[in-house]
């Protein structure tokens, strides 16, 4: 079964948007990657899913490094430009600079990072996972990172969202009831 981009299946997921930067045979590049995840706390590992034919994927395979800038709420337009064209045919870094976006150079790796992002991470490639789908999984170890107070952008139903309404956890009484019920069903 497929869950095509834009389908109702695809729209049930809520993700952030990672701005993935790279340099290599396709020159300096930036792309928007909806599937960007922290998958280990210590050491910090980030997993990014990128189409196997993307300029960014080719750059990372060659250089073994990439930058991750988690898009802040007010940077949704940056995400649209980074994801709206191919690094094979467009210099998106220069286009964004012309539109006022500032980049910083990594402190540990030769990668660019988007200023004002919610989080910035320099990643050394650890592994490429190919399960035969249309995307490759790039596992990177974070060698340097910074964060800002800017809230991360959410992506859902092919739209950008602010996460503004807090849903309270269950009451203390309900959490106690849940814990007691779980204990009644402990295995072994």
mmCIF file with all atom_site columns, C-alpha atoms in Angstrom:
data_model
loop_
_atom_site.group_PDB
_atom_site.id
_atom_site.type_symbol
_atom_site.label_atom_id
_atom_site.label_alt_id
_atom_site.label_comp_id
_atom_site.label_asym_id
_atom_site.label_entity_id
_atom_site.label_seq_id
_atom_site.pdbx_PDB_ins_code
_atom_site.Cartn_x
_atom_site.Cartn_y
_atom_site.Cartn_z
_atom_site.occupancy
_atom_site.B_iso_or_equiv
_atom_site.pdbx_formal_charge
_atom_site.auth_seq_id
_atom_site.auth_comp_id
_atom_site.auth_asym_id
_atom_site.auth_atom_id
_atom_site.pdbx_PDB_model_num
ATOM 1   C CA . UNK A 1 1   ? 0.000  0.000   0.000   1.00 0.00 ? 1   UNK A CA 1
ATOM 2   C CA . UNK A 1 2   ? 1.151  3.572   -0.667  1.00 0.00 ? 2   UNK A CA 1
ATOM 3   C CA . UNK A 1 3   ? 0.547  6.756   1.349   1.00 0.00 ? 3   UNK A CA 1
ATOM 4   C CA . UNK A 1 4   ? 1.186  9.311   -1.427  1.00 0.00 ? 4   UNK A CA 1
ATOM 5   C CA . UNK A 1 5   ? 2.248  12.868  -0.597  1.00 0.00 ? 5   UNK A CA 1
ATOM 6   C CA . UNK A 1 6   ? -0.849 14.983  -0.020  1.00 0.00 ? 6   UNK A CA 1
ATOM 7   C CA . UNK A 1 7   ? -3.172 11.991  0.421   1.00 0.00 ? 7   UNK A CA 1
ATOM 8   C CA . UNK A 1 8   ? -5.547 11.734  3.377   1.00 0.00 ? 8   UNK A CA 1
ATOM 9   C CA . UNK A 1 9   ? -3.248 9.045   4.813   1.00 0.00 ? 9   UNK A CA 1
ATOM 10  C CA . UNK A 1 10  ? -0.264 11.391  4.611   1.00 0.00 ? 10  UNK A CA 1
ATOM 11  C CA . UNK A 1 11  ? -2.269 14.227  6.156   1.00 0.00 ? 11  UNK A CA 1
ATOM 12  C CA . UNK A 1 12  ? -2.851 12.317  9.413   1.00 0.00 ? 12  UNK A CA 1
ATOM 13  C CA . UNK A 1 13  ? 0.766  12.815  10.455  1.00 0.00 ? 13  UNK A CA 1
ATOM 14  C CA . UNK A 1 14  ? 2.010  15.880  12.323  1.00 0.00 ? 14  UNK A CA 1
ATOM 15  C CA . UNK A 1 15  ? 5.677  16.679  11.822  1.00 0.00 ? 15  UNK A CA 1
ATOM 16  C CA . UNK A 1 16  ? 8.176  19.486  12.093  1.00 0.00 ? 16  UNK A CA 1
ATOM 17  C CA . UNK A 1 17  ? 10.111 20.814  9.129   1.00 0.00 ? 17  UNK A CA 1
ATOM 18  C CA . UNK A 1 18  ? 13.866 20.371  9.053   1.00 0.00 ? 18  UNK A CA 1
ATOM 19  C CA . UNK A 1 19  ? 15.873 22.626  6.771   1.00 0.00 ? 19  UNK A CA 1
ATOM 20  C CA . UNK A 1 20  ? 18.645 20.291  5.663   1.00 0.00 ? 20  UNK A CA 1
ATOM 21  C CA . UNK A 1 21  ? 21.812 21.937  4.369   1.00 0.00 ? 21  UNK A CA 1
ATOM 22  C CA . UNK A 1 22  ? 24.639 20.280  2.502   1.00 0.00 ? 22  UNK A CA 1
ATOM 23  C CA . UNK A 1 23  ? 27.505 20.941  0.128   1.00 0.00 ? 23  UNK A CA 1
ATOM 24  C CA . UNK A 1 24  ? 28.988 18.609  -2.451  1.00 0.00 ? 24  UNK A CA 1
ATOM 25  C CA . UNK A 1 25  ? 28.701 17.759  -6.130  1.00 0.00 ? 25  UNK A CA 1
ATOM 26  C CA . UNK A 1 26  ? 25.514 19.852  -6.410  1.00 0.00 ? 26  UNK A CA 1
ATOM 27  C CA . UNK A 1 27  ? 27.009 22.858  -4.607  1.00 0.00 ? 27  UNK A CA 1
ATOM 28  C CA . UNK A 1 28  ? 25.623 24.374  -1.429  1.00 0.00 ? 28  UNK A CA 1
ATOM 29  C CA . UNK A 1 29  ? 22.016 23.303  -1.028  1.00 0.00 ? 29  UNK A CA 1
ATOM 30  C CA . UNK A 1 30  ? 19.047 23.512  1.307   1.00 0.00 ? 30  UNK A CA 1
ATOM 31  C CA . UNK A 1 31  ? 15.891 21.428  1.291   1.00 0.00 ? 31  UNK A CA 1
ATOM 32  C CA . UNK A 1 32  ? 12.820 21.136  3.485   1.00 0.00 ? 32  UNK A CA 1
ATOM 33  C CA . UNK A 1 33  ? 12.518 17.679  5.065   1.00 0.00 ? 33  UNK A CA 1
ATOM 34  C CA . UNK A 1 34  ? 9.243  16.954  6.774   1.00 0.00 ? 34  UNK A CA 1
ATOM 35  C CA . UNK A 1 35  ? 10.682 13.758  8.259   1.00 0.00 ? 35  UNK A CA 1
ATOM 36  C CA . UNK A 1 36  ? 13.414 14.985  10.603  1.00 0.00 ? 36  UNK A CA 1
ATOM 37  C CA . UNK A 1 37  ? 13.585 13.239  13.981  1.00 0.00 ? 37  UNK A CA 1
ATOM 38  C CA . UNK A 1 38  ? 15.658 13.105  17.140  1.00 0.00 ? 38  UNK A CA 1
ATOM 39  C CA . UNK A 1 39  ? 16.138 9.349   17.619  1.00 0.00 ? 39  UNK A CA 1
ATOM 40  C CA . UNK A 1 40  ? 18.729 9.235   20.440  1.00 0.00 ? 40  UNK A CA 1
ATOM 41  C CA . UNK A 1 41  ? 19.355 11.544  23.382  1.00 0.00 ? 41  UNK A CA 1
ATOM 42  C CA . UNK A 1 42  ? 22.867 10.462  24.290  1.00 0.00 ? 42  UNK A CA 1
ATOM 43  C CA . UNK A 1 43  ? 24.663 10.738  22.043  1.00 0.00 ? 43  UNK A CA 1
ATOM 44  C CA . UNK A 1 44  ? 22.249 12.920  20.110  1.00 0.00 ? 44  UNK A CA 1
ATOM 45  C CA . UNK A 1 45  ? 21.324 11.313  16.790  1.00 0.00 ? 45  UNK A CA 1
ATOM 46  C CA . UNK A 1 46  ? 19.053 12.835  14.157  1.00 0.00 ? 46  UNK A CA 1
ATOM 47  C CA . UNK A 1 47  ? 17.390 10.777  11.428  1.00 0.00 ? 47  UNK A CA 1
ATOM 48  C CA . UNK A 1 48  ? 16.372 12.500  8.191   1.00 0.00 ? 48  UNK A CA 1
ATOM 49  C CA . UNK A 1 49  ? 14.379 10.892  5.401   1.00 0.00 ? 49  UNK A CA 1
ATOM 50  C CA . UNK A 1 50  ? 15.373 12.260  1.980   1.00 0.00 ? 50  UNK A CA 1
ATOM 51  C CA . UNK A 1 51  ? 14.364 11.214  -1.526  1.00 0.00 ? 51  UNK A CA 1
ATOM 52  C CA . UNK A 1 52  ? 17.181 9.160   -3.004  1.00 0.00 ? 52  UNK A CA 1
ATOM 53  C CA . UNK A 1 53  ? 17.429 11.323  -6.135  1.00 0.00 ? 53  UNK A CA 1
ATOM 54  C CA . UNK A 1 54  ? 17.516 14.669  -4.318  1.00 0.00 ? 54  UNK A CA 1
ATOM 55  C CA . UNK A 1 55  ? 20.552 16.935  -4.648  1.00 0.00 ? 55  UNK A CA 1
ATOM 56  C CA . UNK A 1 56  ? 20.850 16.955  -0.855  1.00 0.00 ? 56  UNK A CA 1
ATOM 57  C CA . UNK A 1 57  ? 21.024 13.157  -0.709  1.00 0.00 ? 57  UNK A CA 1
ATOM 58  C CA . UNK A 1 58  ? 23.791 13.146  -3.322  1.00 0.00 ? 58  UNK A CA 1
ATOM 59  C CA . UNK A 1 59  ? 25.715 15.834  -1.411  1.00 0.00 ? 59  UNK A CA 1
ATOM 60  C CA . UNK A 1 60  ? 25.463 13.991  1.917   1.00 0.00 ? 60  UNK A CA 1
ATOM 61  C CA . UNK A 1 61  ? 26.516 10.684  0.380   1.00 0.00 ? 61  UNK A CA 1
ATOM 62  C CA . UNK A 1 62  ? 29.650 12.400  -0.961  1.00 0.00 ? 62  UNK A CA 1
ATOM 63  C CA . UNK A 1 63  ? 30.650 14.542  2.062   1.00 0.00 ? 63  UNK A CA 1
ATOM 64  C CA . UNK A 1 64  ? 29.269 12.468  4.976   1.00 0.00 ? 64  UNK A CA 1
ATOM 65  C CA . UNK A 1 65  ? 27.893 15.555  6.762   1.00 0.00 ? 65  UNK A CA 1
ATOM 66  C CA . UNK A 1 66  ? 24.813 17.776  6.857   1.00 0.00 ? 66  UNK A CA 1
ATOM 67  C CA . UNK A 1 67  ? 23.199 20.594  8.794   1.00 0.00 ? 67  UNK A CA 1
ATOM 68  C CA . UNK A 1 68  ? 19.752 20.543  10.376  1.00 0.00 ? 68  UNK A CA 1
ATOM 69  C CA . UNK A 1 69  ? 17.857 23.733  11.190  1.00 0.00 ? 69  UNK A CA 1
ATOM 70  C CA . UNK A 1 70  ? 14.421 23.062  12.682  1.00 0.00 ? 70  UNK A CA 1
ATOM 71  C CA . UNK A 1 71  ? 12.184 25.707  11.129  1.00 0.00 ? 71  UNK A CA 1
ATOM 72  C CA . UNK A 1 72  ? 10.763 28.298  13.520  1.00 0.00 ? 72  UNK A CA 1
ATOM 73  C CA . UNK A 1 73  ? 7.119  29.377  13.223  1.00 0.00 ? 73  UNK A CA 1
ATOM 74  C CA . UNK A 1 74  ? 7.942  32.643  11.463  1.00 0.00 ? 74  UNK A CA 1
ATOM 75  C CA . UNK A 1 75  ? 10.191 30.837  8.942   1.00 0.00 ? 75  UNK A CA 1
ATOM 76  C CA . UNK A 1 76  ? 7.433  28.963  7.105   1.00 0.00 ? 76  UNK A CA 1
ATOM 77  C CA . UNK A 1 77  ? 8.214  30.910  3.923   1.00 0.00 ? 77  UNK A CA 1
ATOM 78  C CA . UNK A 1 78  ? 11.848 29.714  4.075   1.00 0.00 ? 78  UNK A CA 1
ATOM 79  C CA . UNK A 1 79  ? 10.560 26.162  4.168   1.00 0.00 ? 79  UNK A CA 1
ATOM 80  C CA . UNK A 1 80  ? 8.397  26.822  1.108   1.00 0.00 ? 80  UNK A CA 1
ATOM 81  C CA . UNK A 1 81  ? 11.378 28.080  -0.905  1.00 0.00 ? 81  UNK A CA 1
ATOM 82  C CA . UNK A 1 82  ? 13.714 25.321  0.315   1.00 0.00 ? 82  UNK A CA 1
ATOM 83  C CA . UNK A 1 83  ? 11.139 22.679  -0.573  1.00 0.00 ? 83  UNK A CA 1
ATOM 84  C CA . UNK A 1 84  ? 9.723  24.308  -3.708  1.00 0.00 ? 84  UNK A CA 1
ATOM 85  C CA . UNK A 1 85  ? 12.495 23.581  -6.194  1.00 0.00 ? 85  UNK A CA 1
ATOM 86  C CA . UNK A 1 86  ? 15.386 21.214  -6.800  1.00 0.00 ? 86  UNK A CA 1
ATOM 87  C CA . UNK A 1 87  ? 19.014 21.795  -5.842  1.00 0.00 ? 87  UNK A CA 1
ATOM 88  C CA . UNK A 1 88  ? 19.856 20.236  -9.210  1.00 0.00 ? 88  UNK A CA 1
ATOM 89  C CA . UNK A 1 89  ? 18.380 23.239  -11.008 1.00 0.00 ? 89  UNK A CA 1
ATOM 90  C CA . UNK A 1 90  ? 18.281 26.113  -8.485  1.00 0.00 ? 90  UNK A CA 1
ATOM 91  C CA . UNK A 1 91  ? 20.708 27.802  -6.091  1.00 0.00 ? 91  UNK A CA 1
ATOM 92  C CA . UNK A 1 92  ? 18.296 28.030  -3.186  1.00 0.00 ? 92  UNK A CA 1
ATOM 93  C CA . UNK A 1 93  ? 20.951 29.281  -0.744  1.00 0.00 ? 93  UNK A CA 1
ATOM 94  C CA . UNK A 1 94  ? 21.655 32.381  -2.866  1.00 0.00 ? 94  UNK A CA 1
ATOM 95  C CA . UNK A 1 95  ? 17.929 32.889  -3.489  1.00 0.00 ? 95  UNK A CA 1
ATOM 96  C CA . UNK A 1 96  ? 17.258 32.850  0.271   1.00 0.00 ? 96  UNK A CA 1
ATOM 97  C CA . UNK A 1 97  ? 20.183 35.174  0.964   1.00 0.00 ? 97  UNK A CA 1
ATOM 98  C CA . UNK A 1 98  ? 18.779 37.617  -1.587  1.00 0.00 ? 98  UNK A CA 1
ATOM 99  C CA . UNK A 1 99  ? 15.489 37.499  0.303   1.00 0.00 ? 99  UNK A CA 1
ATOM 100 C CA . UNK A 1 100 ? 17.198 38.362  3.597   1.00 0.00 ? 100 UNK A CA 1
ATOM 101 C CA . UNK A 1 101 ? 17.841 34.954  5.147   1.00 0.00 ? 101 UNK A CA 1
ATOM 102 C CA . UNK A 1 102 ? 21.082 34.737  7.102   1.00 0.00 ? 102 UNK A CA 1
ATOM 103 C CA . UNK A 1 103 ? 23.148 31.601  7.453   1.00 0.00 ? 103 UNK A CA 1
ATOM 104 C CA . UNK A 1 104 ? 25.886 30.769  9.936   1.00 0.00 ? 104 UNK A CA 1
ATOM 105 C CA . UNK A 1 105 ? 28.753 28.390  9.316   1.00 0.00 ? 105 UNK A CA 1
ATOM 106 C CA . UNK A 1 106 ? 29.037 25.325  11.479  1.00 0.00 ? 106 UNK A CA 1
ATOM 107 C CA . UNK A 1 107 ? 31.630 25.406  14.240  1.00 0.00 ? 107 UNK A CA 1
ATOM 108 C CA . UNK A 1 108 ? 32.653 21.753  13.880  1.00 0.00 ? 108 UNK A CA 1
ATOM 109 C CA . UNK A 1 109 ? 31.638 20.847  10.319  1.00 0.00 ? 109 UNK A CA 1
ATOM 110 C CA . UNK A 1 110 ? 31.599 22.665  6.986   1.00 0.00 ? 110 UNK A CA 1
ATOM 111 C CA . UNK A 1 111 ? 27.812 23.112  6.883   1.00 0.00 ? 111 UNK A CA 1
ATOM 112 C CA . UNK A 1 112 ? 25.510 26.108  6.795   1.00 0.00 ? 112 UNK A CA 1
ATOM 113 C CA . UNK A 1 113 ? 22.766 26.606  9.374   1.00 0.00 ? 113 UNK A CA 1
ATOM 114 C CA . UNK A 1 114 ? 19.726 28.893  9.159   1.00 0.00 ? 114 UNK A CA 1
ATOM 115 C CA . UNK A 1 115 ? 19.842 31.771  11.640  1.00 0.00 ? 115 UNK A CA 1
ATOM 116 C CA . UNK A 1 116 ? 16.756 32.151  13.806  1.00 0.00 ? 116 UNK A CA 1
ATOM 117 C CA . UNK A 1 117 ? 15.820 28.485  13.533  1.00 0.00 ? 117 UNK A CA 1
ATOM 118 C CA . UNK A 1 118 ? 14.324 26.805  16.574  1.00 0.00 ? 118 UNK A CA 1
ATOM 119 C CA . UNK A 1 119 ? 17.281 24.392  16.661  1.00 0.00 ? 119 UNK A CA 1
ATOM 120 C CA . UNK A 1 120 ? 20.539 24.107  14.696  1.00 0.00 ? 120 UNK A CA 1
ATOM 121 C CA . UNK A 1 121 ? 22.579 20.903  14.540  1.00 0.00 ? 121 UNK A CA 1
ATOM 122 C CA . UNK A 1 122 ? 25.757 19.911  12.730  1.00 0.00 ? 122 UNK A CA 1
ATOM 123 C CA . UNK A 1 123 ? 25.593 16.212  11.879  1.00 0.00 ? 123 UNK A CA 1
ATOM 124 C CA . UNK A 1 124 ? 28.270 13.710  10.949  1.00 0.00 ? 124 UNK A CA 1
ATOM 125 C CA . UNK A 1 125 ? 26.798 10.900  8.849   1.00 0.00 ? 125 UNK A CA 1
ATOM 126 C CA . UNK A 1 126 ? 26.805 7.578   10.704  1.00 0.00 ? 126 UNK A CA 1
ATOM 127 C CA . UNK A 1 127 ? 24.707 5.404   8.441   1.00 0.00 ? 127 UNK A CA 1
ATOM 128 C CA . UNK A 1 128 ? 22.521 5.413   5.339   1.00 0.00 ? 128 UNK A CA 1
ATOM 129 C CA . UNK A 1 129 ? 19.564 3.065   5.528   1.00 0.00 ? 129 UNK A CA 1
ATOM 130 C CA . UNK A 1 130 ? 17.942 1.950   2.280   1.00 0.00 ? 130 UNK A CA 1
ATOM 131 C CA . UNK A 1 131 ? 14.822 -0.163  2.737   1.00 0.00 ? 131 UNK A CA 1
ATOM 132 C CA . UNK A 1 132 ? 13.865 -0.035  -0.928  1.00 0.00 ? 132 UNK A CA 1
ATOM 133 C CA . UNK A 1 133 ? 11.314 2.782   -0.683  1.00 0.00 ? 133 UNK A CA 1
ATOM 134 C CA . UNK A 1 134 ? 11.518 6.139   -2.401  1.00 0.00 ? 134 UNK A CA 1
ATOM 135 C CA . UNK A 1 135 ? 13.537 7.720   0.434   1.00 0.00 ? 135 UNK A CA 1
ATOM 136 C CA . UNK A 1 136 ? 16.886 7.029   2.097   1.00 0.00 ? 136 UNK A CA 1
ATOM 137 C CA . UNK A 1 137 ? 17.283 7.402   5.853   1.00 0.00 ? 137 UNK A CA 1
ATOM 138 C CA . UNK A 1 138 ? 20.334 9.419   6.885   1.00 0.00 ? 138 UNK A CA 1
ATOM 139 C CA . UNK A 1 139 ? 21.402 8.857   10.492  1.00 0.00 ? 139 UNK A CA 1
ATOM 140 C CA . UNK A 1 140 ? 23.625 11.635  11.763  1.00 0.00 ? 140 UNK A CA 1
ATOM 141 C CA . UNK A 1 141 ? 25.447 12.131  15.036  1.00 0.00 ? 141 UNK A CA 1
ATOM 142 C CA . UNK A 1 142 ? 25.120 15.691  16.302  1.00 0.00 ? 142 UNK A CA 1
ATOM 143 C CA . UNK A 1 143 ? 28.630 17.055  16.854  1.00 0.00 ? 143 UNK A CA 1
ATOM 144 C CA . UNK A 1 144 ? 27.497 20.579  17.707  1.00 0.00 ? 144 UNK A CA 1
ATOM 145 C CA . UNK A 1 145 ? 24.117 22.165  18.312  1.00 0.00 ? 145 UNK A CA 1
ATOM 146 C CA . UNK A 1 146 ? 22.401 25.325  19.465  1.00 0.00 ? 146 UNK A CA 1
ATOM 147 C CA . UNK A 1 147 ? 18.800 26.335  20.041  1.00 0.00 ? 147 UNK A CA 1
ATOM 148 C CA . UNK A 1 148 ? 16.767 29.518  20.290  1.00 0.00 ? 148 UNK A CA 1
ATOM 149 C CA . UNK A 1 149 ? 13.584 30.520  22.087  1.00 0.00 ? 149 UNK A CA 1
ATOM 150 C CA . UNK A 1 150 ? 11.759 30.484  18.746  1.00 0.00 ? 150 UNK A CA 1
ATOM 151 C CA . UNK A 1 151 ? 8.958  27.917  18.668  1.00 0.00 ? 151 UNK A CA 1
ATOM 152 C CA . UNK A 1 152 ? 9.213  25.157  16.049  1.00 0.00 ? 152 UNK A CA 1
ATOM 153 C CA . UNK A 1 153 ? 6.872  25.144  13.083  1.00 0.00 ? 153 UNK A CA 1
ATOM 154 C CA . UNK A 1 154 ? 4.407  22.247  12.821  1.00 0.00 ? 154 UNK A CA 1
ATOM 155 C CA . UNK A 1 155 ? 3.314  20.690  9.531   1.00 0.00 ? 155 UNK A CA 1
ATOM 156 C CA . UNK A 1 156 ? -0.051 18.937  9.143   1.00 0.00 ? 156 UNK A CA 1
ATOM 157 C CA . UNK A 1 157 ? -2.578 18.524  6.316   1.00 0.00 ? 157 UNK A CA 1
ATOM 158 C CA . UNK A 1 158 ? -0.105 20.147  3.887   1.00 0.00 ? 158 UNK A CA 1
ATOM 159 C CA . UNK A 1 159 ? -0.232 23.343  5.969   1.00 0.00 ? 159 UNK A CA 1
ATOM 160 C CA . UNK A 1 160 ? 1.973  25.098  8.506   1.00 0.00 ? 160 UNK A CA 1
ATOM 161 C CA . UNK A 1 161 ? 0.724  25.411  12.088  1.00 0.00 ? 161 UNK A CA 1
ATOM 162 C CA . UNK A 1 162 ? 1.615  27.088  15.358  1.00 0.00 ? 162 UNK A CA 1
ATOM 163 C CA . UNK A 1 163 ? 1.367  24.870  18.403  1.00 0.00 ? 163 UNK A CA 1
ATOM 164 C CA . UNK A 1 164 ? -0.507 27.280  20.659  1.00 0.00 ? 164 UNK A CA 1
ATOM 165 C CA . UNK A 1 165 ? -3.126 25.352  22.637  1.00 0.00 ? 165 UNK A CA 1
ATOM 166 C CA . UNK A 1 166 ? -1.886 23.280  25.542  1.00 0.00 ? 166 UNK A CA 1
ATOM 167 C CA . UNK A 1 167 ? -3.838 20.120  26.268  1.00 0.00 ? 167 UNK A CA 1
ATOM 168 C CA . UNK A 1 168 ? -3.502 19.404  29.973  1.00 0.00 ? 168 UNK A CA 1
ATOM 169 C CA . UNK A 1 169 ? -2.324 16.028  31.192  1.00 0.00 ? 169 UNK A CA 1
ATOM 170 C CA . UNK A 1 170 ? -4.893 13.877  32.992  1.00 0.00 ? 170 UNK A CA 1
ATOM 171 C CA . UNK A 1 171 ? -5.610 14.866  36.586  1.00 0.00 ? 171 UNK A CA 1
ATOM 172 C CA . UNK A 1 172 ? -3.515 13.452  39.413  1.00 0.00 ? 172 UNK A CA 1
ATOM 173 C CA . UNK A 1 173 ? -6.476 11.260  40.389  1.00 0.00 ? 173 UNK A CA 1
ATOM 174 C CA . UNK A 1 174 ? -6.783 9.907   36.815  1.00 0.00 ? 174 UNK A CA 1
ATOM 175 C CA . UNK A 1 175 ? -2.999 9.285   36.571  1.00 0.00 ? 175 UNK A CA 1
ATOM 176 C CA . UNK A 1 176 ? -3.114 7.354   39.872  1.00 0.00 ? 176 UNK A CA 1
ATOM 177 C CA . UNK A 1 177 ? -6.042 5.283   38.553  1.00 0.00 ? 177 UNK A CA 1
ATOM 178 C CA . UNK A 1 178 ? -4.153 4.620   35.308  1.00 0.00 ? 178 UNK A CA 1
ATOM 179 C CA . UNK A 1 179 ? -1.010 3.539   37.186  1.00 0.00 ? 179 UNK A CA 1
ATOM 180 C CA . UNK A 1 180 ? -2.998 1.224   39.490  1.00 0.00 ? 180 UNK A CA 1
ATOM 181 C CA . UNK A 1 181 ? -4.779 -0.330  36.502  1.00 0.00 ? 181 UNK A CA 1
ATOM 182 C CA . UNK A 1 182 ? -1.487 -0.885  34.681  1.00 0.00 ? 182 UNK A CA 1
ATOM 183 C CA . UNK A 1 183 ? 0.005  -2.513  37.817  1.00 0.00 ? 183 UNK A CA 1
ATOM 184 C CA . UNK A 1 184 ? -2.975 -4.919  38.026  1.00 0.00 ? 184 UNK A CA 1
ATOM 185 C CA . UNK A 1 185 ? -2.024 -6.104  34.551  1.00 0.00 ? 185 UNK A CA 1
ATOM 186 C CA . UNK A 1 186 ? 1.735  -6.437  35.108  1.00 0.00 ? 186 UNK A CA 1
ATOM 187 C CA . UNK A 1 187 ? 3.163  -9.510  33.371  1.00 0.00 ? 187 UNK A CA 1
ATOM 188 C CA . UNK A 1 188 ? 5.118  -12.123 35.270  1.00 0.00 ? 188 UNK A CA 1
#
